[in-house]
Short mmCIF file of C-alpha atoms and ligand atoms in Angstrom, two decimals:
data_model
loop_
_atom_site.label_atom_id
_atom_site.label_comp_id
_atom_site.label_asym_id
_atom_site.label_seq_id
_atom_site.Cartn_x
_atom_site.Cartn_y
_atom_site.Cartn_z
CA UNK D 277 5.44 45.53 52.30
CA UNK D 278 1.82 46.21 51.31
CA UNK D 279 0.14 42.85 50.97
CA UNK D 280 -1.59 42.46 47.67
CA UNK D 281 0.50 45.05 45.88
CA UNK D 282 1.94 43.13 42.95
CA UNK D 283 4.79 45.59 42.27
CA UNK D 284 5.97 45.44 45.84
CA UNK D 285 5.86 41.67 45.68
CA UNK D 286 8.06 41.67 42.58
CA UNK D 287 10.48 44.13 44.20
CA UNK D 288 10.74 41.95 47.25
CA UNK D 289 11.36 38.82 45.18
CA UNK D 290 14.12 40.65 43.30
CA UNK D 291 15.71 41.64 46.62
CA UNK D 292 15.57 38.06 47.85
CA UNK D 293 17.08 36.85 44.60
CA UNK D 294 20.04 39.20 45.06
CA UNK D 295 20.51 37.97 48.64
CA UNK D 296 20.37 34.33 47.60
CA UNK D 297 23.04 34.84 44.97
CA UNK D 298 25.48 36.26 47.53
CA UNK D 299 26.06 32.98 49.37
CA UNK D 300 26.69 29.39 48.29
CA UNK D 301 23.57 27.69 47.00
CA UNK D 302 22.46 24.22 47.96
CA UNK D 303 23.64 21.78 45.28
CA UNK D 304 20.72 19.47 45.98
CA UNK D 305 17.27 20.57 47.12
CA UNK D 306 14.69 17.94 48.06
CA UNK D 307 11.04 18.82 48.53
CA UNK D 308 8.08 17.13 50.19
CA UNK D 309 5.31 18.85 48.29
CA UNK D 310 2.56 18.62 50.89
CA UNK D 311 -0.82 20.25 51.44
CA UNK D 312 -2.60 20.04 48.08
CA UNK D 313 -5.66 18.43 49.63
CA UNK D 314 -5.98 21.08 52.35
CA UNK D 315 -5.48 23.86 49.81
CA UNK D 316 -8.45 22.53 47.84
CA UNK D 317 -10.60 21.95 50.92
CA UNK D 318 -10.09 25.54 52.08
CA UNK D 319 -11.63 26.64 48.78
CA UNK D 320 -14.45 24.11 48.74
CA UNK D 321 -12.81 22.30 45.83
CA UNK D 322 -12.11 18.63 45.23
CA UNK D 323 -8.68 17.41 46.42
CA UNK D 324 -7.70 16.80 42.82
CA UNK D 325 -8.02 20.51 42.06
CA UNK D 326 -5.35 20.97 44.72
CA UNK D 327 -3.07 18.47 43.02
CA UNK D 328 -3.63 20.24 39.71
CA UNK D 329 -2.67 23.57 41.29
CA UNK D 330 0.33 21.82 42.84
CA UNK D 331 1.63 21.04 39.35
CA UNK D 332 1.65 24.79 38.63
CA UNK D 333 3.78 25.34 41.73
CA UNK D 334 6.12 22.59 40.63
CA UNK D 335 6.55 24.26 37.26
CA UNK D 336 7.57 27.52 38.97
CA UNK D 337 9.94 25.78 41.40
CA UNK D 338 11.65 24.01 38.50
CA UNK D 339 12.00 27.33 36.70
CA UNK D 340 13.54 29.06 39.72
CA UNK D 341 15.85 26.09 40.41
CA UNK D 342 17.04 26.21 36.81
CA UNK D 343 17.57 30.00 36.92
CA UNK D 344 19.59 29.73 40.12
CA UNK D 345 21.73 26.91 38.75
CA UNK D 346 20.75 24.35 41.36
CA UNK D 347 22.09 20.98 40.23
CA UNK D 348 19.60 18.54 41.79
CA UNK D 349 15.93 18.97 42.60
CA UNK D 350 14.33 15.90 44.15
CA UNK D 351 10.56 15.96 44.50
CA UNK D 352 8.35 13.57 46.42
CA UNK D 353 5.55 12.90 43.95
CA UNK D 354 4.03 9.66 45.27
CA UNK D 355 5.01 7.57 48.27
CA UNK D 356 4.79 3.82 48.80
CA UNK D 357 2.17 4.69 51.45
CA UNK D 358 0.06 6.88 49.14
CA UNK D 359 -1.56 3.70 47.73
CA UNK D 360 -3.72 3.86 50.88
CA UNK D 361 -5.66 6.73 49.32
CA UNK D 362 -8.90 6.21 47.35
CA UNK D 363 -8.24 4.65 43.94
CA UNK D 364 -9.73 7.70 42.24
CA UNK D 365 -7.16 9.99 43.90
CA UNK D 366 -4.27 7.61 43.18
CA UNK D 367 -5.27 7.47 39.52
CA UNK D 368 -5.68 11.23 39.32
CA UNK D 369 -2.18 11.77 40.77
CA UNK D 370 -0.63 9.38 38.27
CA UNK D 371 -2.63 10.85 35.37
CA UNK D 372 -1.46 14.34 36.36
CA UNK D 373 2.16 13.24 36.33
CA UNK D 374 1.85 11.56 32.94
CA UNK D 375 0.00 14.58 31.54
CA UNK D 376 2.71 16.85 32.92
CA UNK D 377 5.52 14.80 31.36
CA UNK D 378 3.72 14.54 28.03
CA UNK D 379 3.15 18.28 27.92
CA UNK D 380 6.46 19.56 29.26
CA UNK D 381 9.15 17.03 28.46
CA UNK D 382 10.21 18.67 25.20
CA UNK D 383 10.58 22.04 26.88
CA UNK D 384 12.52 20.51 29.78
CA UNK D 385 14.72 18.70 27.26
CA UNK D 386 15.40 21.97 25.43
CA UNK D 387 16.51 23.44 28.77
CA UNK D 388 19.01 20.59 29.21
CA UNK D 389 17.04 19.14 32.15
CA UNK D 390 17.62 15.50 33.02
CA UNK D 391 14.75 13.49 34.49
CA UNK D 392 15.50 10.60 36.84
CA UNK D 393 13.00 8.38 38.66
CA UNK D 394 13.58 7.23 42.24
CA UNK D 395 11.27 4.34 43.04
CA UNK D 396 9.77 1.21 41.58
CA UNK D 397 7.76 1.64 38.39
CA UNK D 398 6.53 -1.98 38.24
CA UNK D 399 3.34 -1.05 40.06
CA UNK D 400 2.19 1.19 37.19
CA UNK D 401 0.40 0.26 33.97
CA UNK D 402 2.39 -0.42 30.83
CA UNK D 403 1.37 2.87 29.20
CA UNK D 404 2.32 4.90 32.30
CA UNK D 405 5.69 3.16 32.44
CA UNK D 406 6.23 3.85 28.74
CA UNK D 407 5.50 7.55 29.12
CA UNK D 408 7.88 7.84 32.09
CA UNK D 409 10.64 5.85 30.38
CA UNK D 410 10.32 8.04 27.30
CA UNK D 411 11.00 11.17 29.36
CA UNK D 412 13.90 9.52 31.21
CA UNK D 413 15.53 8.19 28.05
CA UNK D 414 15.04 11.39 26.05
CA UNK D 415 16.76 13.48 28.72
CA UNK D 416 19.34 10.93 29.91
CA UNK D 417 22.35 12.71 28.39
CA UNK D 418 21.39 16.20 29.52
CA UNK D 419 23.79 18.04 31.80
CA UNK D 420 21.69 20.85 33.32
CA UNK D 421 19.25 20.64 36.22
CA UNK D 422 18.56 17.08 37.39
CA UNK D 423 14.95 16.55 38.39
CA UNK D 424 14.72 13.41 40.46
CA UNK D 425 11.09 12.34 40.77
CA UNK D 426 10.41 10.10 43.77
CA UNK D 427 7.55 7.97 42.54
CA UNK D 428 6.22 4.95 44.38
CA UNK D 429 9.16 5.76 46.61
CA UNK D 430 9.67 4.92 50.28
CA UNK D 431 12.91 5.30 52.20
CA UNK D 432 12.54 1.98 54.01
CA UNK D 433 11.65 0.09 50.83
CA UNK D 434 14.70 1.65 49.18
CA UNK D 435 17.01 0.51 51.99
CA UNK D 436 15.57 -3.01 51.97
CA UNK D 437 15.96 -3.23 48.19
CA UNK D 438 19.60 -2.19 48.56
CA UNK D 439 20.21 -4.79 51.27
CA UNK D 440 18.64 -7.52 49.13
CA UNK D 441 20.74 -6.62 46.10
CA UNK D 442 23.91 -6.51 48.19
CA UNK D 443 23.05 -9.90 49.71
CA UNK D 444 22.53 -11.32 46.20
CA UNK D 445 25.87 -9.96 45.03
CA UNK D 446 27.61 -11.43 48.06
CA UNK D 447 25.89 -14.76 47.45
CA UNK D 448 26.98 -14.65 43.78
CA UNK D 449 30.53 -13.85 44.98
CA UNK D 450 30.55 -10.49 43.16
CA UNK D 451 31.15 -8.81 46.52
CA UNK D 452 32.72 -9.69 49.83
CA UNK D 453 31.01 -8.53 53.06
CA UNK D 454 34.18 -6.55 53.77
CA UNK D 455 33.55 -4.47 50.64
CA UNK D 456 30.41 -3.03 52.18
CA UNK D 457 30.91 0.54 53.32
CA UNK D 458 28.87 3.75 53.10
CA UNK D 459 30.04 4.48 49.58
CA UNK D 460 29.14 1.04 48.27
CA UNK D 461 25.81 1.05 50.10
CA UNK D 462 24.97 4.40 48.55
CA UNK D 463 25.53 2.94 45.11
CA UNK D 464 22.75 0.40 45.72
CA UNK D 465 20.19 3.12 46.49
CA UNK D 466 17.98 4.75 43.87
CA UNK D 467 20.07 7.86 44.45
CA UNK D 468 23.36 6.26 43.31
CA UNK D 469 25.57 9.03 41.88
CA UNK D 470 23.35 11.77 43.33
CA UNK D 471 24.90 13.74 46.20
CA UNK D 472 22.94 13.83 49.48
CA UNK D 473 20.43 16.69 49.73
CA UNK D 474 21.77 19.89 51.25
CA UNK D 475 18.31 21.29 51.88
CA UNK D 476 15.02 19.50 52.46
CA UNK D 477 11.86 21.60 52.35
CA UNK D 478 8.42 20.44 53.49
CA UNK D 479 5.41 22.67 53.04
CA UNK D 480 2.08 22.73 54.91
CA UNK D 481 3.20 22.72 58.55
CA UNK D 482 3.72 18.98 58.92
CA UNK D 483 6.99 18.50 60.77
CA UNK D 484 7.83 14.98 59.71
CA UNK D 485 9.78 13.09 57.05
CA UNK D 486 7.09 10.59 55.97
CA UNK D 487 9.59 7.97 54.77
CA UNK D 488 11.43 10.30 52.37
CA UNK D 489 15.18 9.81 51.70
CA UNK D 490 15.80 8.33 55.16
CA UNK D 491 19.38 7.30 54.47
CA UNK D 492 20.36 10.37 52.47
CA UNK D 493 19.25 13.12 54.87
CA UNK D 494 21.73 12.28 57.65
CA UNK D 495 23.21 15.82 57.49
CA UNK D 496 20.62 17.64 55.42
CA UNK D 497 19.33 21.02 56.62
CA UNK D 498 15.57 20.80 57.20
CA UNK D 499 13.21 23.69 56.49
CA UNK D 500 9.52 23.35 57.28
CA UNK D 501 7.04 26.01 56.28
CA UNK D 502 4.14 26.91 58.56
CA UNK D 503 0.67 25.61 57.77
CA UNK D 504 -0.21 28.86 55.99
CA UNK D 505 2.02 27.77 53.10
CA UNK D 506 0.47 24.71 51.51
CA UNK D 507 2.23 23.35 48.42
CA UNK D 508 0.08 25.32 45.91
CA UNK D 509 0.96 28.50 47.88
CA UNK D 510 4.71 27.86 47.70
CA UNK D 511 5.73 30.65 45.34
CA UNK D 512 9.10 32.01 44.29
CA UNK D 513 9.30 34.22 47.38
CA UNK D 514 8.69 31.28 49.72
CA UNK D 515 11.29 29.20 47.87
CA UNK D 516 13.91 31.95 48.06
CA UNK D 517 13.16 32.44 51.76
CA UNK D 518 13.73 28.73 52.37
CA UNK D 519 17.10 28.95 50.60
CA UNK D 520 18.04 32.03 52.64
CA UNK D 521 17.15 30.12 55.81
CA UNK D 522 19.44 27.30 54.60
CA UNK D 523 22.23 29.80 53.90
CA UNK D 524 22.00 31.09 57.48
CA UNK D 525 22.70 27.65 58.96
CA UNK D 526 26.11 26.48 60.16
CA UNK D 527 26.78 22.97 58.97
CA UNK D 528 29.18 21.24 61.29
CA UNK D 529 28.84 17.54 60.41
CA UNK D 530 29.74 16.64 63.97
CA UNK D 531 32.82 18.84 64.01
CA UNK D 532 33.30 22.31 65.49
CA UNK D 533 33.49 25.69 63.84
CA UNK D 534 36.89 26.89 62.81
C1 IPE P 972 0.65 16.29 48.69
O1 IPE P 972 -0.57 16.82 49.11
C2 IPE P 972 0.51 15.54 47.40
C3 IPE P 972 0.81 14.12 47.47
C4 IPE P 972 0.86 13.36 48.54
C5 IPE P 972 1.08 13.49 46.21
P1 IPE P 972 -1.58 15.98 49.96
O2 IPE P 972 -2.50 15.26 49.02
O3 IPE P 972 -0.89 15.10 50.91
O4 IPE P 972 -2.37 17.11 50.69
P2 IPE P 972 -2.87 17.11 52.19
O5 IPE P 972 -1.68 16.81 53.06
O6 IPE P 972 -3.93 16.06 52.28
O7 IPE P 972 -3.39 18.49 52.39
C1 IPE P 973 4.27 12.78 51.80
O1 IPE P 973 3.07 13.41 52.06
C2 IPE P 973 4.25 12.18 50.41
C3 IPE P 973 4.26 13.10 49.29
C4 IPE P 973 4.30 14.40 49.34
C5 IPE P 973 4.27 12.47 48.00
P1 IPE P 973 1.84 12.67 52.76
O2 IPE P 973 0.74 13.65 52.78
O3 IPE P 973 1.58 11.38 52.10
O4 IPE P 973 2.41 12.38 54.22
P2 IPE P 973 1.67 12.11 55.60
O5 IPE P 973 0.70 10.99 55.36
O6 IPE P 973 0.98 13.37 55.99
O7 IPE P 973 2.76 11.75 56.55
MG1 MG P 974 -0.28 15.32 52.83
#
């Protein structure tokens, strides 16, 4: 392939698309969208310009997911640890999300997309909560692509919340300790009714989980891009390549191959 030749790039994407359609697709793709800050720094821009560009990538990834017929796309938008960042960056990230929802929710709704939030919204201002709830309620009966937005989300906080709620229900005699099994526990997580991710992608060359979906990724296939693909660089080709990598894996779940 000649780098920089747009036609060749399109041809190659078409080829990848054909390949991807030949094998079973992941039902649930989860993504740690990482590297916006480094993308901006490389260009001498402010980190927030990287986050803004990251929204463009997200738009494309949603489009491709919808085209492929992927059922669940879970995106890590803001972690419980991201509050450690400067207030100006935290506010910019939240503003970008609200701006995105305000601008795109009608189009997503027309495409039958359902928006779900994983995480605790209490930490956000009333107007931010209203905007998010509006998008969730508007799309709540849609049956197409589910976009699960992990917002003020942390895997450990999620598990502790589940344990507390189970303890309360036992205390209130709604549950007996013997009722607690993996299925019941799963129903107390933010991801109740969402199947575990088949594929987890992290961009930017960081090979860690950073407190994302700790309980749910027990048997998820992990794909990490190298550091040359920061989130704003994650285009359709990179996404299709990650799915092809997933399709090449043998999932054994502790068993052996037939
Ligand atoms: C990911 O990019 C965006 C969020 C955490 C919301 P980063 O902001 O973490 O970018 P890097 O890792 O500093 O490059
Ligand atoms: C994970 O990325 C969180 C999101 C993408 C929202 P971070 O950039 O916060 O993770 P660390 O700090 O590098 O582990
Ligand atoms: Mg990061």
